[in-house]
Coordinates of C-alpha atoms in Angstrom, one line a residue:
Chain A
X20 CA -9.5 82.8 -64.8
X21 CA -8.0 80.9 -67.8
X22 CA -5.0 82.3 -69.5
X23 CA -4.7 81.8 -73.3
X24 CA -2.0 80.7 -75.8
X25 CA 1.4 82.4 -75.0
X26 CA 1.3 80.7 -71.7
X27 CA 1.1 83.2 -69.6
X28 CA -1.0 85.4 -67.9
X29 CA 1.4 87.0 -65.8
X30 CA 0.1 90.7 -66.7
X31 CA -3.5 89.6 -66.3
X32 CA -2.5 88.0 -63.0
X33 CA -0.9 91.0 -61.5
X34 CA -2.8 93.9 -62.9
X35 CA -6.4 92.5 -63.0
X36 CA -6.9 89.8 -60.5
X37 CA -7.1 92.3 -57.6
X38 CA -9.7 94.5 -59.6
X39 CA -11.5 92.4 -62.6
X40 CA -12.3 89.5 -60.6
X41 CA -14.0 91.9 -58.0
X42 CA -16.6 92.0 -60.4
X43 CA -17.1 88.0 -60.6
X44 CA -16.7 87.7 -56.7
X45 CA -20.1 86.0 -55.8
X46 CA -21.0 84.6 -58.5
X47 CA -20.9 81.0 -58.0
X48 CA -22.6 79.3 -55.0
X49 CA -26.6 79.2 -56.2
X50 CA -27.4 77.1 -53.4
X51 CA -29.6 73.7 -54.1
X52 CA -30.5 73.4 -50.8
X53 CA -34.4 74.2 -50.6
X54 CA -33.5 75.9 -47.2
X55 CA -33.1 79.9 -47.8
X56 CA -29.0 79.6 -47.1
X57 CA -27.1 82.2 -45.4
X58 CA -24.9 82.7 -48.2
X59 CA -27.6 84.7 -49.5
X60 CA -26.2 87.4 -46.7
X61 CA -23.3 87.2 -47.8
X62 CA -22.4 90.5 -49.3
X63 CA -22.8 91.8 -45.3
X64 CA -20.2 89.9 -42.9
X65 CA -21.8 90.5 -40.0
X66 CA -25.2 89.6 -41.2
X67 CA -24.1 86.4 -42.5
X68 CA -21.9 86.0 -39.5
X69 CA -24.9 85.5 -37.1
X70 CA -27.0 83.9 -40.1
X71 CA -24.2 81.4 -40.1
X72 CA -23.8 80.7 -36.4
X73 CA -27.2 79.8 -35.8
X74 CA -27.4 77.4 -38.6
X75 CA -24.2 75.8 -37.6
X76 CA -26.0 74.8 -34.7
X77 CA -28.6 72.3 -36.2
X78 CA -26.6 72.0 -39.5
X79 CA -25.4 68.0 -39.9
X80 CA -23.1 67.6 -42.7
X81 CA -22.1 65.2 -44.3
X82 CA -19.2 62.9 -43.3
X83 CA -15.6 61.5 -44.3
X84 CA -15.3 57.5 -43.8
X85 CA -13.2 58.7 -40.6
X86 CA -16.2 60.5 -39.2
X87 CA -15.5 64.5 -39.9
X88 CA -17.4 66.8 -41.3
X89 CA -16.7 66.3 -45.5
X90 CA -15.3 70.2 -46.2
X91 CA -13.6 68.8 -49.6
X92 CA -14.6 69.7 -53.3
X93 CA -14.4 73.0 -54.8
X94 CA -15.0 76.5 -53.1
X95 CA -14.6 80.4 -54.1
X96 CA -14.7 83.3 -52.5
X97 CA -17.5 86.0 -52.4
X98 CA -16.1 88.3 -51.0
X99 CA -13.0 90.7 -52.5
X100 CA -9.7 92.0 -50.9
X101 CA -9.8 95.6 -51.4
X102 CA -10.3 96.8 -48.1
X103 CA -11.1 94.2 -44.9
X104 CA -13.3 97.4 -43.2
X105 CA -16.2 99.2 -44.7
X106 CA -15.4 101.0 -47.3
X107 CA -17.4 102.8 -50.7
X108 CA -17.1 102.0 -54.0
X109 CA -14.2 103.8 -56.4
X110 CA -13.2 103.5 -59.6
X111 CA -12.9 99.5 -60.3
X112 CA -13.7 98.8 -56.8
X113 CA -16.9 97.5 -55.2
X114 CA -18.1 99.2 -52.7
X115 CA -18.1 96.3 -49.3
X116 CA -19.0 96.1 -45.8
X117 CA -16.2 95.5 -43.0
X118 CA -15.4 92.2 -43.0
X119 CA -14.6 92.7 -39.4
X120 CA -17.5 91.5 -37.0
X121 CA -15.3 92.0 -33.7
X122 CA -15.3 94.8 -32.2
X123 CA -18.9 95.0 -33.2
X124 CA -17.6 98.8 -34.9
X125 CA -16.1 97.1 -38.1
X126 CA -12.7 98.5 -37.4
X127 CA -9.4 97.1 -37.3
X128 CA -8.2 97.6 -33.9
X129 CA -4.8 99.4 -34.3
X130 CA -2.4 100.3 -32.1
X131 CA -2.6 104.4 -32.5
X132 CA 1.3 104.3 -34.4
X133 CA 0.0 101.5 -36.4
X134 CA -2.8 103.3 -38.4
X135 CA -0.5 105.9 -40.1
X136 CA 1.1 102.9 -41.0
X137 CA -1.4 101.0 -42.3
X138 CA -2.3 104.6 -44.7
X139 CA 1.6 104.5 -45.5
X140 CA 1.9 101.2 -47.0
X141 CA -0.8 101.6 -49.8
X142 CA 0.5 104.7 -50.5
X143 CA 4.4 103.6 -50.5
X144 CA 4.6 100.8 -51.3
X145 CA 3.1 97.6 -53.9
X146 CA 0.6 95.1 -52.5
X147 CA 3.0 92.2 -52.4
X148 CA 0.1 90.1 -53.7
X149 CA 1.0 91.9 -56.9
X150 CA 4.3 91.0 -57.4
X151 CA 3.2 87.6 -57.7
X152 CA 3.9 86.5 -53.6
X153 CA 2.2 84.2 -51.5
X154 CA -0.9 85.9 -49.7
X155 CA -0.6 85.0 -46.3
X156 CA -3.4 84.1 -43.9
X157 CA -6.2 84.9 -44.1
X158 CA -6.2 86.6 -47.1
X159 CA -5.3 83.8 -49.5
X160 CA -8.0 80.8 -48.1
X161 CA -10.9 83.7 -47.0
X162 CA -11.7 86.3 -49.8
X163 CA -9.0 85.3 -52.2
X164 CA -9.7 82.9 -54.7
X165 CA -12.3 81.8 -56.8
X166 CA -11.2 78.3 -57.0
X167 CA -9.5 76.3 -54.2
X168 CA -9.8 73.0 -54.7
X169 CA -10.3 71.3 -50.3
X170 CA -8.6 68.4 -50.0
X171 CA -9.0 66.2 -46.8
X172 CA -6.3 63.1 -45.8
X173 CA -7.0 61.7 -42.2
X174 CA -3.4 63.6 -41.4
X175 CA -3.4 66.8 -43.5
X176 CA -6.3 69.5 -45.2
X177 CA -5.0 70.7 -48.4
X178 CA -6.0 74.3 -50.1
X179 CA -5.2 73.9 -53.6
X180 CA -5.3 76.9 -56.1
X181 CA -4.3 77.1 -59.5
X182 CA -3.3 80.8 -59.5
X183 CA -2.4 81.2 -55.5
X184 CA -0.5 78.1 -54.5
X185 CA -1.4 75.9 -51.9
X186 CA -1.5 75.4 -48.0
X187 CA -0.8 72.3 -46.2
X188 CA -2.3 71.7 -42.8
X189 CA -1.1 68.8 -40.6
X190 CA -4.0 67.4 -38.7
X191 CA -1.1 65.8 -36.8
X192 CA -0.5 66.4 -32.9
X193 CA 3.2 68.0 -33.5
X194 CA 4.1 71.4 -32.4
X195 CA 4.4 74.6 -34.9
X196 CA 7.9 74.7 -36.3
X197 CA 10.6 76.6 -34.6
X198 CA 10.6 80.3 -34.7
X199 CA 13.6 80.8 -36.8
X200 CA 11.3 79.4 -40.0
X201 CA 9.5 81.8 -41.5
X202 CA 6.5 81.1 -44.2
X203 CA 5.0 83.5 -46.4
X204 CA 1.5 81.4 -45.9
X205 CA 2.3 80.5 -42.2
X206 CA 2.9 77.1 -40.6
X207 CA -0.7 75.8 -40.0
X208 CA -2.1 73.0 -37.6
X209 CA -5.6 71.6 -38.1
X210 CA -8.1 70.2 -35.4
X211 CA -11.7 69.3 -35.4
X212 CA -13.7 71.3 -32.6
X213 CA -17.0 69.1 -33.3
X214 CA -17.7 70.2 -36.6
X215 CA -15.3 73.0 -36.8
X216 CA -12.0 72.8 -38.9
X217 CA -9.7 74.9 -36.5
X218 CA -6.7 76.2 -38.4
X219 CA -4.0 77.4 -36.1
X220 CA -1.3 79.3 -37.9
X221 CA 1.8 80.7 -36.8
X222 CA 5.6 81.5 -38.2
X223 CA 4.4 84.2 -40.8
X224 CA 6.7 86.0 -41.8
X225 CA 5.4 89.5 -41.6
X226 CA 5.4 90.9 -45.1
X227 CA 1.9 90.3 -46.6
X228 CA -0.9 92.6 -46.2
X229 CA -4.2 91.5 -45.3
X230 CA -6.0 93.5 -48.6
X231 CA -5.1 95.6 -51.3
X232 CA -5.6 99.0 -48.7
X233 CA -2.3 98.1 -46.7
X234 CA -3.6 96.7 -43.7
X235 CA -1.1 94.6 -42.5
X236 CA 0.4 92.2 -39.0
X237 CA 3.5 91.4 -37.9
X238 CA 5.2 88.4 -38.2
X239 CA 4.4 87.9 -34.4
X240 CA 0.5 87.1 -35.8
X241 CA -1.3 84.4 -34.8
X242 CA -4.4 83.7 -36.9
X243 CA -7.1 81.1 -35.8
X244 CA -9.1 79.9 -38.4
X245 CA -12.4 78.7 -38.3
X246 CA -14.4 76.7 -41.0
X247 CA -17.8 75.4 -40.6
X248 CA -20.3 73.9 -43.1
X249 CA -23.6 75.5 -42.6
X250 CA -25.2 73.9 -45.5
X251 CA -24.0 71.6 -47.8
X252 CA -22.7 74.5 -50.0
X253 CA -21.8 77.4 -47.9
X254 CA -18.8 77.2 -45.5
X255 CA -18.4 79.9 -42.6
X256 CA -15.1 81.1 -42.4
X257 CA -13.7 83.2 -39.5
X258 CA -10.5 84.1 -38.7
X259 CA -9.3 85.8 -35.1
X260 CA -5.8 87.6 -35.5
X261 CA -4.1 88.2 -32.7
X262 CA -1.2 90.7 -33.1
X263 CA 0.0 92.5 -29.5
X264 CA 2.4 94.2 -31.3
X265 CA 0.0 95.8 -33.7
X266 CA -3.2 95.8 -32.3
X267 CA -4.9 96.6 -29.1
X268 CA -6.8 92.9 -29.2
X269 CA -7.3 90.1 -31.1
X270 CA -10.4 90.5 -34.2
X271 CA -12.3 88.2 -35.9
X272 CA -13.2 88.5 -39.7
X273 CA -16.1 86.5 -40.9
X274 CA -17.1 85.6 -45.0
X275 CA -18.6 82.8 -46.7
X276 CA -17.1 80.4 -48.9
X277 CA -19.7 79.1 -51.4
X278 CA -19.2 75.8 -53.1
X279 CA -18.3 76.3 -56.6
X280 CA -21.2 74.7 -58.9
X281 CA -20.1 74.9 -62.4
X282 CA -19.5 72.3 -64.0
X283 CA -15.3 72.6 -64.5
X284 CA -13.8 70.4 -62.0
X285 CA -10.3 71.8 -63.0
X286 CA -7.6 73.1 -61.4
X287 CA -5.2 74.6 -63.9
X288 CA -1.9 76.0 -62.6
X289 CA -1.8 79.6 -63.6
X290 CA 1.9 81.4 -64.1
X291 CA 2.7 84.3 -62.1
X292 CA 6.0 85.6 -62.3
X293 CA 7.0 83.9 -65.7
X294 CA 5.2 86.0 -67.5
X295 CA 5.0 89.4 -64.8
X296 CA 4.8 92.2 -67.2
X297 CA 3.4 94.8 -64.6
X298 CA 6.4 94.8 -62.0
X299 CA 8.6 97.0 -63.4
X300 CA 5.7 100.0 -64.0
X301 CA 4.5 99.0 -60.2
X302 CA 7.5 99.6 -59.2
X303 CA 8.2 102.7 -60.9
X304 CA 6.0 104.5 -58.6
X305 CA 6.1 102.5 -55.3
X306 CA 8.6 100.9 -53.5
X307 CA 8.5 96.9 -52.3
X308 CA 6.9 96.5 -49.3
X309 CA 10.1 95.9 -46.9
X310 CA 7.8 93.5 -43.9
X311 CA 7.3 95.0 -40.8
X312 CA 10.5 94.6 -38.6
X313 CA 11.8 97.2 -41.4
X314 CA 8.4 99.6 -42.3
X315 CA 8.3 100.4 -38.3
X316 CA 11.8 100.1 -37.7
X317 CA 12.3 97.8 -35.2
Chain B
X23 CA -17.8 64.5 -59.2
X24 CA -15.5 65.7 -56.6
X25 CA -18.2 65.9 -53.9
X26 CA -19.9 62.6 -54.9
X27 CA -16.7 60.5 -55.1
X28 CA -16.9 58.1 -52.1
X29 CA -13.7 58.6 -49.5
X30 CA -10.9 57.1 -51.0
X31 CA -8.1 57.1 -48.3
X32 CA -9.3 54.3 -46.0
X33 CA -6.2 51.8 -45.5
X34 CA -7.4 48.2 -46.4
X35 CA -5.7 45.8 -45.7
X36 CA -3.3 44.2 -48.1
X37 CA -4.5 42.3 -51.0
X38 CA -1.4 39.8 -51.2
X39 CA 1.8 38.7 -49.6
X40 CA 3.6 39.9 -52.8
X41 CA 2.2 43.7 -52.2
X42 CA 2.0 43.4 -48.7
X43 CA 4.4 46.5 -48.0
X44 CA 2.1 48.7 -50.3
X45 CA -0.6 51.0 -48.6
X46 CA -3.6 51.2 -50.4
X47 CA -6.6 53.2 -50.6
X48 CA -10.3 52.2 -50.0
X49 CA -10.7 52.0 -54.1
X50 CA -7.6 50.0 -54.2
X51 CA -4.7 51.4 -55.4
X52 CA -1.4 51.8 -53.9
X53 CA -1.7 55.0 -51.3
X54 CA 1.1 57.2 -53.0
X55 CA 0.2 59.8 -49.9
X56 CA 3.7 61.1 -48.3
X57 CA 6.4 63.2 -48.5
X58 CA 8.9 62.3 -51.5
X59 CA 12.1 63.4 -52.6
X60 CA 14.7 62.1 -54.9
X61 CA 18.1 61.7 -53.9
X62 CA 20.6 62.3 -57.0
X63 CA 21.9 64.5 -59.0
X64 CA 20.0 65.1 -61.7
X65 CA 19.2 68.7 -60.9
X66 CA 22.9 69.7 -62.1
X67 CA 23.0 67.4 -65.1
X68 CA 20.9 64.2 -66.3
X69 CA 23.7 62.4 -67.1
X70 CA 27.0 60.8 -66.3
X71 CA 29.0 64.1 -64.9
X72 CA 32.3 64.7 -63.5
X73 CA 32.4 66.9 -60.1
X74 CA 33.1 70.2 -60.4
X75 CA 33.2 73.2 -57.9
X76 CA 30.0 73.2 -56.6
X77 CA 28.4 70.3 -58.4
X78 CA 28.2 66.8 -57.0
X79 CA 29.8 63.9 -59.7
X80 CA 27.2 62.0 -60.4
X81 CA 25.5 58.8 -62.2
X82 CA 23.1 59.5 -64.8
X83 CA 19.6 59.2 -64.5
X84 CA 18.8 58.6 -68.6
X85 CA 18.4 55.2 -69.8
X86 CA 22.0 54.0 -71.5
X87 CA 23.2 57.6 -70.8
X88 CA 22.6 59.3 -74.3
X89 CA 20.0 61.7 -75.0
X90 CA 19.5 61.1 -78.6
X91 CA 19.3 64.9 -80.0
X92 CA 19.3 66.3 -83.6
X93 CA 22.5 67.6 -84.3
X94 CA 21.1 71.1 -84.2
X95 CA 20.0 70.4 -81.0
X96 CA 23.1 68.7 -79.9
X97 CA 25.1 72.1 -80.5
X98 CA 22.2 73.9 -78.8
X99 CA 22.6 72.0 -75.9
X100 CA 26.2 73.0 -75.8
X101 CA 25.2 76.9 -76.6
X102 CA 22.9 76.4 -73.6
X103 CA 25.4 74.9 -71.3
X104 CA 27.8 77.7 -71.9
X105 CA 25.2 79.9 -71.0
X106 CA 23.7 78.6 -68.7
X107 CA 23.6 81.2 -65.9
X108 CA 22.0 83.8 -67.8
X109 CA 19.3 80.9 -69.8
X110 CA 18.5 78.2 -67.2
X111 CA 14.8 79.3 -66.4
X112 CA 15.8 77.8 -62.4
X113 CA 18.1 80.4 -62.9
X114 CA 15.7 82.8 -63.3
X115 CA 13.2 81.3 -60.7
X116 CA 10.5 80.0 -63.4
X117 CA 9.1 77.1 -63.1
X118 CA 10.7 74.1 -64.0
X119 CA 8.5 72.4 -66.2
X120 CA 8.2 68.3 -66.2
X121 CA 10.3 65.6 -65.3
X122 CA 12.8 68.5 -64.1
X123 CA 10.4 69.1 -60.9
X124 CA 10.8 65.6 -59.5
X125 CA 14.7 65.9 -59.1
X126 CA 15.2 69.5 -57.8
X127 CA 16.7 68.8 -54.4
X128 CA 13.5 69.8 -52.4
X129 CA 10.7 67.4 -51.6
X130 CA 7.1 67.5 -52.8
X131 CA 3.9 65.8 -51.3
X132 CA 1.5 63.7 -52.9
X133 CA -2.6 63.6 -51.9
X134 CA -4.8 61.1 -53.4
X135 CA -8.3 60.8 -54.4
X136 CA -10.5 58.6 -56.4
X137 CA -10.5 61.6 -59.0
X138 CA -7.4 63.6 -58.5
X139 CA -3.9 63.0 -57.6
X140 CA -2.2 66.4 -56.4
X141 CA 1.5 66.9 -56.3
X142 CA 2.6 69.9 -54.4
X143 CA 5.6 70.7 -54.2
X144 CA 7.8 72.7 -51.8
X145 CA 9.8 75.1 -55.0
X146 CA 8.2 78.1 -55.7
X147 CA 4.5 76.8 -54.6
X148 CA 3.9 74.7 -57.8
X149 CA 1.4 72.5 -57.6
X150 CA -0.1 69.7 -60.3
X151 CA -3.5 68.3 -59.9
X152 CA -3.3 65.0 -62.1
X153 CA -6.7 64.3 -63.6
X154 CA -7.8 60.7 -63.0
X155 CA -11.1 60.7 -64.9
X156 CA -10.0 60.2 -68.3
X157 CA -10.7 62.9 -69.8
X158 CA -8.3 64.5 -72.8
X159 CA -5.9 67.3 -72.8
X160 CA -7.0 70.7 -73.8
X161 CA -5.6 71.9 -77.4
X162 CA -2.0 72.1 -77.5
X163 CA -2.8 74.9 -79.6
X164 CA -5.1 77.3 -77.4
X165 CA -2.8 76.8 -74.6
X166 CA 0.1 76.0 -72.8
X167 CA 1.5 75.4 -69.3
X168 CA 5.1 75.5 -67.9
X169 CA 4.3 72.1 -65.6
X170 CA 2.3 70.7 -68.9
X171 CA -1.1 69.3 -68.1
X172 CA -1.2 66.3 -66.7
X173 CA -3.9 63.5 -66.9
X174 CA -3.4 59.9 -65.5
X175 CA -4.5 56.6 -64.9
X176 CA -3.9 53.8 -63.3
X177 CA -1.9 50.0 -65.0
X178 CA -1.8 47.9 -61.9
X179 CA 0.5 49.0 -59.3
X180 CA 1.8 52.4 -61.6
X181 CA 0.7 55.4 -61.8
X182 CA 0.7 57.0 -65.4
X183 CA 0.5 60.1 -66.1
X184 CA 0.8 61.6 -69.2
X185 CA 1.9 64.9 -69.4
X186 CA 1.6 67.6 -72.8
X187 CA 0.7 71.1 -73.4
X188 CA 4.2 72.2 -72.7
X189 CA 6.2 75.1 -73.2
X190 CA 9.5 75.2 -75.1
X191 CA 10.8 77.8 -72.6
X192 CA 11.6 74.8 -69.9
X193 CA 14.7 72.4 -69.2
X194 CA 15.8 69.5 -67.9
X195 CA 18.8 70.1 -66.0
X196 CA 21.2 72.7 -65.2
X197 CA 23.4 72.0 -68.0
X198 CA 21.2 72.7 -70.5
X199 CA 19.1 69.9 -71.8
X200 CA 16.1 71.4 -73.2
X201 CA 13.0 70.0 -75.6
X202 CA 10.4 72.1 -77.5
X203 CA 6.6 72.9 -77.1
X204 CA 6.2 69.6 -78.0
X205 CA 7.4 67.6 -75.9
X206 CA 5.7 65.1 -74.3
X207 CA 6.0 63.4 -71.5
X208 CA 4.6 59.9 -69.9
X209 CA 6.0 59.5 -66.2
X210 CA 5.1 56.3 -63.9
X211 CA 5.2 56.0 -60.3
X212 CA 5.3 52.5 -58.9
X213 CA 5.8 52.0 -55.2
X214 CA 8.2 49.2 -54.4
X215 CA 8.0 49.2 -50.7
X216 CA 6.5 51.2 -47.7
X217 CA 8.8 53.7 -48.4
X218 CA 10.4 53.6 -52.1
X219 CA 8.4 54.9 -55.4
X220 CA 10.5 54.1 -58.8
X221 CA 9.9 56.9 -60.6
X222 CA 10.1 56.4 -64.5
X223 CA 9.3 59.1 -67.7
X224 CA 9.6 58.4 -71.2
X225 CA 10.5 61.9 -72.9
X226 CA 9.2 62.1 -76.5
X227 CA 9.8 65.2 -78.8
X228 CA 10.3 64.5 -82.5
X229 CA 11.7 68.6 -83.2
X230 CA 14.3 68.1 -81.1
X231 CA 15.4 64.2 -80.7
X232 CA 15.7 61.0 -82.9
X233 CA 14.1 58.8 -80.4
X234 CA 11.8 58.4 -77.5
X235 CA 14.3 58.0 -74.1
X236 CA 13.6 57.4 -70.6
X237 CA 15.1 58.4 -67.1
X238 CA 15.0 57.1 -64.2
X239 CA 15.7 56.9 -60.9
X240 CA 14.2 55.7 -56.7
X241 CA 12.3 58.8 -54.6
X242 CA 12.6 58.3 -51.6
X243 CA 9.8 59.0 -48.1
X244 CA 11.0 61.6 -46.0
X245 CA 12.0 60.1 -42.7
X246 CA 12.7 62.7 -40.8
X247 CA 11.1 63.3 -37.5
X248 CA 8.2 66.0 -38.2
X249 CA 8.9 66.2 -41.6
X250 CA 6.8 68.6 -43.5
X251 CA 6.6 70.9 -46.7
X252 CA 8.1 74.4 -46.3
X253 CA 9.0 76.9 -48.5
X254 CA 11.4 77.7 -51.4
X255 CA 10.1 81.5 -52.9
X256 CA 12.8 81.7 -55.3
X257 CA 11.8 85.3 -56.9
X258 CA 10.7 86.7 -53.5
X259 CA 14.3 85.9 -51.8
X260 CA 15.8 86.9 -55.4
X261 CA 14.5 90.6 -55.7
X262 CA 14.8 91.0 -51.6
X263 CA 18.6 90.8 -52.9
X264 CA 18.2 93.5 -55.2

């Protein structure tokens, strides 16, 4: 999305990117591979999921001059974040399948408090997303964006977004920081399990939602993040959250991330907040969503 | 282009006793990869300033210490200054627009490509992505950025980036330098050791000054053991007051 003269796009940003760009979710990502790609499943998680796993198995991509798999360039989502679980189409909102491929059911697995909860927030409260805050993980790197530029160093993977921010991901052997920091997009450490990036994330800080329908962690979550290259222009992306506090076991979303093919190889850096027209009417009507050490009042 | 660029992070070994302390990428240039942050007091005022409660006395970071404004502009330096807590955009957690950035006391990182160079930086998630492949900026007049848009290039050991498409709602400081929508700045990073960048800008805006000026000043590697990028959500921790 490109904002025009006036510099910014601030009402755009908060009012339409969660609903507009539903409508462009997907589009990019016409694989050139003469291979039928698994992306083309991509509109059904699960589907794509198992698609993805078995390709990942002969898949051999190609490689950084320090030997890993090559994830960088630029990628989008095709997926949207109305609703991680199955859910039917409404007015400005595409219908979706459940993100969620374990439990095999689709469903968050809640805590039995924890799903009154989860109906409370939309109802009371503004997705945080929409008053211009970080996204948290996974929401901002998975289903998000439709441009994150993928950056690799030998020591750190960079997500780079114009209209999301970024995350940084030390590759480097040193522990998470201490539990008194608190991040909206986590504290994340990188590994390579053979040709998987592993993202480990911790030190979230509780008060992002996971989509625009309220469902939401602690700040106790820890998120493992899986990418894999299954063909030269689809990545599989998973992510296992694993909440005690919240859930009754850890569960694993799964979307692609297509490699976006047009031809703008620009990043531009899109205001947020400097230009937020929306808040104030957002906020008319619903509160701010206080995290969750307050909303279940721990 | 991204995808087809050939890695360019490889150290190589240096090319000569003189630049022996500068990193360098497979392509290369010097590797301006790290963790930077300057070490001044620029963020309260560019120039030559007395302490004061809460502000730090400090050495100037402009070039001969005047900042050759129009006398209109001089007096609305002085209107801004005065009123400063209700104007300065950092006041008001916006972004801080070019040079301003490179001074707030937090620390940014750099990555590197043959085609990019990314600054992110840890105050309100801004990052820049520097365009390396010559191409121009968009119109000035179908749009505008608070950080400008930035394309650079490479003399040498420098970095230059060239920076336009600004705003006129940014400053420089807060005591209330400002510039106009066209203002245009040309920064230049040059390491001078394994651990020092000399960071330079010229500041050109004919509304609002007689003369081109420069600033500046050393930024320094973060040392610290685990050192990383956190961050700084000004708005969020603002309206959680509220």
């Amino acid at each position: 999305m490109r904002m025009q003269k006036s510099s910014s796009s601030g009402a755009f940003c908060v009012a339409l990117v969660s609903v507009m760009l539903l409508a462009g979710a997907g589009a990019f990502g016409q694989s050139v591979s003469p291979e039928k790609s698994c992306a083309e499943l991509r509109a059904d998680p699960d589907q794509f999921h198992k698609c993805a796993i078995a390709r990942a198995a002969t898949f051999s991509p190609r490689r950084t001059s320090d030997g890993h798999p090559d994830l960088r360039g630029f990628w989008g989502r095709t997926l949207n974040s109305y609703d991680l679980e199955d859910h039917p189409a409404s007015f400005m909102i595409r219908a979706q399948k459940s993100m969620v491929v374990d439990p095999a059911d689709g469903k968050i697995p809640y805590q039995a408090w924890a799903i009154p909860q989860r109906n409370k927030n939309a109802a009371t409260y503004v997705d945080p997303n929409s008053l211009c805050r970080l996204s948290g993980v996974p929401r901002t790197t998975g289903y998000m964006s439709d441009r994150i530029l993928l950056h690799q160093s030998p020591d750190y993977v960079a997500f780079l977004s114009g209209d999301h921010g970024y995350r940084i991901v030390s590759m480097k052997d040193v522990p998470h920081v201490g539990q008194d920091i608190r991040l909206w997009n986590g504290d994340a450490r990188g590994r390579w399990d053979g040709n998987t990036l592993v993202i480990d994330v911790a030190n979230q800080n509780g008060k992002t939602w996971f989509d625009i329908a309220g469902n939401f962690a602690s700040e106790s979550v820890h998120v493992t993040e899986r990418l894999t290259l299954i063909d030269a222009n689809t990545i599989h992306y998973q992510a296992t959250i694993d909440d005690p506090k919240v859930f009754t076991r850890p569960w694993t979303i799964a979307a692609a991330l297509v490699r976006n093919a047009s031809d703008d190889k620009e990043l531009w850096l899109e205001e947020c907040y400097e230009g937020e027209q929306s808040s104030k009417r957002l906020l008319s009507t619903h509160g701010r969503y206080p995290g969750y050490s307050i909303a279940v009042g721990r | 282009m991204l995808v087809a660029g050939a890695p360019a992070y490889a150290l190589v070994p240096p090319v000569s006793a003189q630049t022996s302390t500068v990193a360098r990428t497979s392509d290369g240039h010097p590797n301006l990869e790290g963790i930077w942050q300057a070490v001044n007091t620029a963020a309260w005022d560019v120039q030559d300033h007395s302490g004061k409660f809460g502000v730090p006395a400090g050495q100037g970071i402009v070039e001969g210490n005047e900042i050759p404004y129009q006398p209109w502009a001089l007096a609305q330096k002085k209107t801004n200054y005065e009123k400063r807590a209700s104007l300065d955009p950092e006041a008001k957690c916006q972004m801080p627009g070019v040079p301003r950035i490179t001074y707030l006391p937090y620390p940014f990182q750099i990555f590197q490509s043959g085609e990019y160079i990314a600054i992110v930086y840890e105050y309100i998630h801004i990052n820049r992505i520097i365009h390396l492949d010559g191409s121009a900026h968009p119109d000035p007049e179908l749009i505008e950025f608070w950080m400008g848009d930035s394309r650079g290039h490479w003399e040498g050991n420098t970095l230059v980036v060239d920076v336009t498409n600004f705003t006129d709602k940014t400053w420089f400081d807060r005591a209330g330098n400002f510039h106009s929508a066209n203002l245009h700045v040309i920064e230049r990073y040059t390491p001078t050791g394994p651990d020092h960048l000399q960071y330079e800008a010229t500041i050109e805006d004919p509304k609002v000054f007689t003369r081109p000026w420069k600033i500046s000043f050393p930024l320094y590697r973060r040392q610290d053991k685990n050192v990383q990028l956190l961050e700084y959500e000004c708005y969020a921790y603002a309206e959680e007051q509220q």
